XYZ file of C-alpha atoms in Angstrom:
214
model
C -28.026 -9.736 -16.880
C -25.691 -12.701 -17.369
C -27.121 -16.209 -17.506
C -25.701 -19.684 -17.933
C -27.039 -23.224 -18.182
C -24.526 -24.778 -15.815
C -24.880 -26.867 -12.661
C -26.554 -24.116 -10.691
C -26.101 -23.190 -7.036
C -27.827 -24.809 -4.074
C -29.804 -22.663 -1.633
C -27.225 -22.858 1.170
C -24.372 -21.691 -1.063
C -26.522 -19.046 -2.742
C -26.887 -17.274 0.603
C -23.098 -16.978 0.916
C -21.796 -16.429 -2.618
C -21.248 -12.674 -2.085
C -19.287 -13.120 1.134
C -15.500 -12.564 0.950
C -13.492 -15.816 0.781
C -16.547 -18.057 0.360
C -15.822 -20.682 -2.299
C -17.024 -24.187 -3.109
C -13.768 -25.030 -4.869
C -11.163 -27.248 -3.256
C -8.370 -25.656 -1.209
C -5.936 -23.704 -3.378
C -8.238 -23.562 -6.406
C -10.301 -20.481 -5.580
C -10.068 -17.382 -3.393
C -13.774 -16.640 -3.051
C -13.151 -12.985 -3.861
C -14.460 -12.598 -7.413
C -18.179 -12.101 -6.745
C -17.570 -10.128 -3.555
C -15.417 -7.631 -5.496
C -18.131 -7.324 -8.158
C -20.679 -6.748 -5.414
C -18.489 -4.059 -3.864
C -18.135 -2.181 -7.159
C -21.886 -2.326 -7.782
C -22.625 -0.962 -4.297
C -20.103 1.853 -4.772
C -22.213 2.986 -7.728
C -25.427 2.856 -5.675
C -26.509 -0.269 -7.536
C -28.061 -3.613 -6.660
C -26.957 -7.158 -7.520
C -29.350 -10.089 -7.616
C -28.537 -13.782 -8.149
C -31.082 -16.493 -8.872
C -30.173 -20.106 -9.443
C -31.597 -23.590 -9.665
C -29.442 -26.730 -9.373
C -29.248 -28.540 -12.701
C -30.766 -25.597 -14.590
C -28.370 -22.650 -14.341
C -27.705 -19.282 -12.780
C -28.733 -15.707 -13.557
C -26.883 -12.628 -12.250
C -28.611 -9.257 -12.643
C -27.009 -5.885 -11.939
C -29.162 -2.780 -11.539
C -27.549 0.653 -11.763
C -29.273 4.023 -11.255
C -30.050 6.222 -14.233
C -28.064 9.398 -14.658
C -28.668 12.501 -16.728
C -24.971 12.927 -17.334
C -23.727 11.804 -20.726
C -20.344 10.319 -21.424
C -17.803 12.152 -23.543
C -15.420 10.708 -26.070
C -12.170 9.708 -24.459
C -9.307 12.119 -25.007
C -6.735 9.942 -23.274
C -3.300 10.140 -24.898
C -1.842 7.147 -26.667
C 0.827 5.138 -24.808
C 3.547 6.898 -26.795
C 2.243 10.307 -25.637
C 2.033 9.475 -21.929
C 4.704 11.018 -19.716
C 6.998 8.442 -18.139
C 6.697 9.126 -14.420
C 9.137 6.478 -13.216
C 12.900 6.675 -13.037
C 13.602 2.981 -12.598
C 12.254 2.816 -9.029
C 11.322 -0.667 -7.815
C 7.716 -1.273 -6.796
C 6.621 -4.353 -4.867
C 3.143 -5.225 -6.170
C 0.919 -7.586 -4.147
C -2.370 -8.499 -5.866
C -4.088 -11.889 -5.813
C -6.284 -11.375 -8.899
C -4.202 -12.496 -11.894
C -5.789 -10.151 -14.443
C -5.557 -7.085 -12.217
C -1.968 -7.876 -11.237
C -0.879 -8.317 -14.862
C -2.584 -5.094 -15.926
C -1.074 -2.987 -13.146
C 2.384 -4.492 -13.735
C 2.176 -3.647 -17.442
C 1.044 -0.078 -16.769
C 3.834 0.565 -14.277
C 6.537 -0.927 -16.491
C 5.326 1.171 -19.430
C 5.890 4.247 -17.290
C 9.445 3.534 -16.234
C 9.077 1.494 -13.069
C 10.571 -1.875 -12.226
C 7.925 -4.194 -10.776
C 8.251 -7.232 -8.526
C 4.824 -8.882 -8.596
C 3.439 -11.236 -5.949
C 0.172 -13.178 -6.120
C -0.342 -13.199 -2.347
C 0.935 -11.702 0.883
C 3.347 -14.520 1.698
C 5.025 -14.204 -1.720
C 5.211 -10.410 -1.266
C 7.057 -10.862 2.034
C 9.474 -13.316 0.409
C 10.153 -10.929 -2.490
C 10.788 -8.093 -0.075
C 13.240 -10.132 1.964
C 15.106 -11.093 -1.221
C 15.179 -7.515 -2.587
C 15.010 -5.395 0.583
C 17.551 -2.761 -0.483
C 15.883 -2.198 -3.865
C 12.222 -1.826 -2.839
C 11.101 1.813 -3.126
C 7.338 1.418 -2.633
C 4.709 -1.159 -1.705
C 1.559 -1.256 -3.866
C -0.809 -3.781 -2.347
C -4.370 -5.001 -2.385
C -5.780 -4.934 1.133
C -7.843 -8.137 1.235
C -5.890 -11.262 0.325
C -6.499 -14.875 1.443
C -3.285 -15.364 3.449
C -1.576 -12.166 4.635
C -3.490 -8.938 4.167
C -1.840 -5.901 2.624
C -1.701 -4.367 6.106
C 0.236 -7.340 7.471
C 2.697 -7.162 4.593
C 3.197 -3.438 5.196
C 3.721 -3.949 8.941
C 6.502 -6.429 8.257
C 8.119 -4.092 5.719
C 7.987 -1.103 8.084
C 9.689 -3.163 10.794
C 12.586 -4.043 8.492
C 12.704 -0.893 6.336
C 10.911 1.981 8.106
C 9.508 4.766 5.965
C 8.906 2.658 2.846
C 5.932 4.302 1.064
C 2.758 2.197 0.903
C -0.211 2.560 -1.440
C -3.220 0.317 -0.818
C -5.957 -0.523 -3.321
C -9.246 -2.364 -2.901
C -12.577 -2.970 -4.556
C -14.439 -3.562 -1.308
C -16.920 -1.018 0.088
C -15.431 1.634 2.387
C -17.288 0.343 5.465
C -15.689 -3.091 4.994
C -12.194 -1.634 4.522
C -12.442 0.544 7.631
C -11.706 -2.395 9.939
C -8.218 -2.711 8.437
C -7.168 0.724 9.787
C -5.012 2.114 6.987
C -1.860 3.755 8.459
C -2.064 7.549 8.446
C 1.202 7.840 6.512
C -0.003 5.458 3.760
C -2.289 6.189 0.793
C -5.413 4.420 -0.421
C -7.228 4.228 -3.789
C -10.489 2.443 -4.557
C -10.786 0.005 -7.471
C -11.460 0.437 -10.302
C -8.757 3.070 -10.600
C -7.707 5.070 -13.655
C -4.064 4.543 -14.662
C -3.418 8.306 -14.454
C -4.700 8.404 -10.854
C -2.622 5.386 -9.857
C 0.543 6.770 -11.450
C -0.048 10.199 -9.960
C -0.395 8.831 -6.433
C 2.735 6.669 -6.802
C 4.742 9.649 -8.064
C 3.469 11.758 -5.152
C 4.492 9.161 -2.557
C 7.948 8.658 -4.055
C 8.606 12.416 -4.178
C 7.492 12.769 -0.562
C 9.854 9.964 0.444
C 12.784 11.580 -1.381
C 12.149 14.907 0.357
C 12.095 13.211 3.763
C 15.492 11.628 3.103
C 17.198 14.927 2.293
C-alpha cells in the first residue's frame, strides 16, 4: 500500500484514473498512461488494485497479489561483462513514450552492440525514420502512445521500406491489445520483459530478415 497526504482526488476523477489517457494535467504535461500500465501489470498477475482518496486529505493505493507456494531463487544472471553481445551495429528505431522505460531499453540495446534511435512518441519515430530510412534495421515500439500508435508507425514504415522487422511491446492486458491487430509477420512481447527475452527476440527477427534477403 502506498499513501500520501497530497491534494487528493475528487469522486469524478477517481472513477477514471485507471483509464488509458485520462489525466487532469494540462495538455502536453501528462499522458494519462502511468496508472493504467500499473493496473495492467497487476491484472496480468491475477491481482487487484484499489484506490481510495479524499480531497484535501490524501490518496491510498493498495495492490493485492495472490499467494504462491513457489519460492524465488537467487539470481544467476551474468554480469554485463559476461553477457554475449548480440548486435553487430544494426540500427534499431525505438518508440516509447515512458521516459524511464525508453532510457532503460536504449541502454540495454547499446550495451549489446546495437545503435539506437530513440523517439518519445509516434510522430517523432516517423520523423526519425524519414531522416534515417536507409539505416533502420528494426522497429521496436510500444503499442499504445498518445499521438500515433505503434501500429500506425509500423504501417508507415512498411509502406516506405517493406519487410522492416517490427517488435511491439506493451504493458496493457491482452484483451485491450487485441483491438490493435498485431501484423502476423511482426512479434509481440508483454511488459515487463526480461532483457534476455527482449534481446533474443530482436536477434531472431534480424536473422529472419537477413535470410529473407538472401
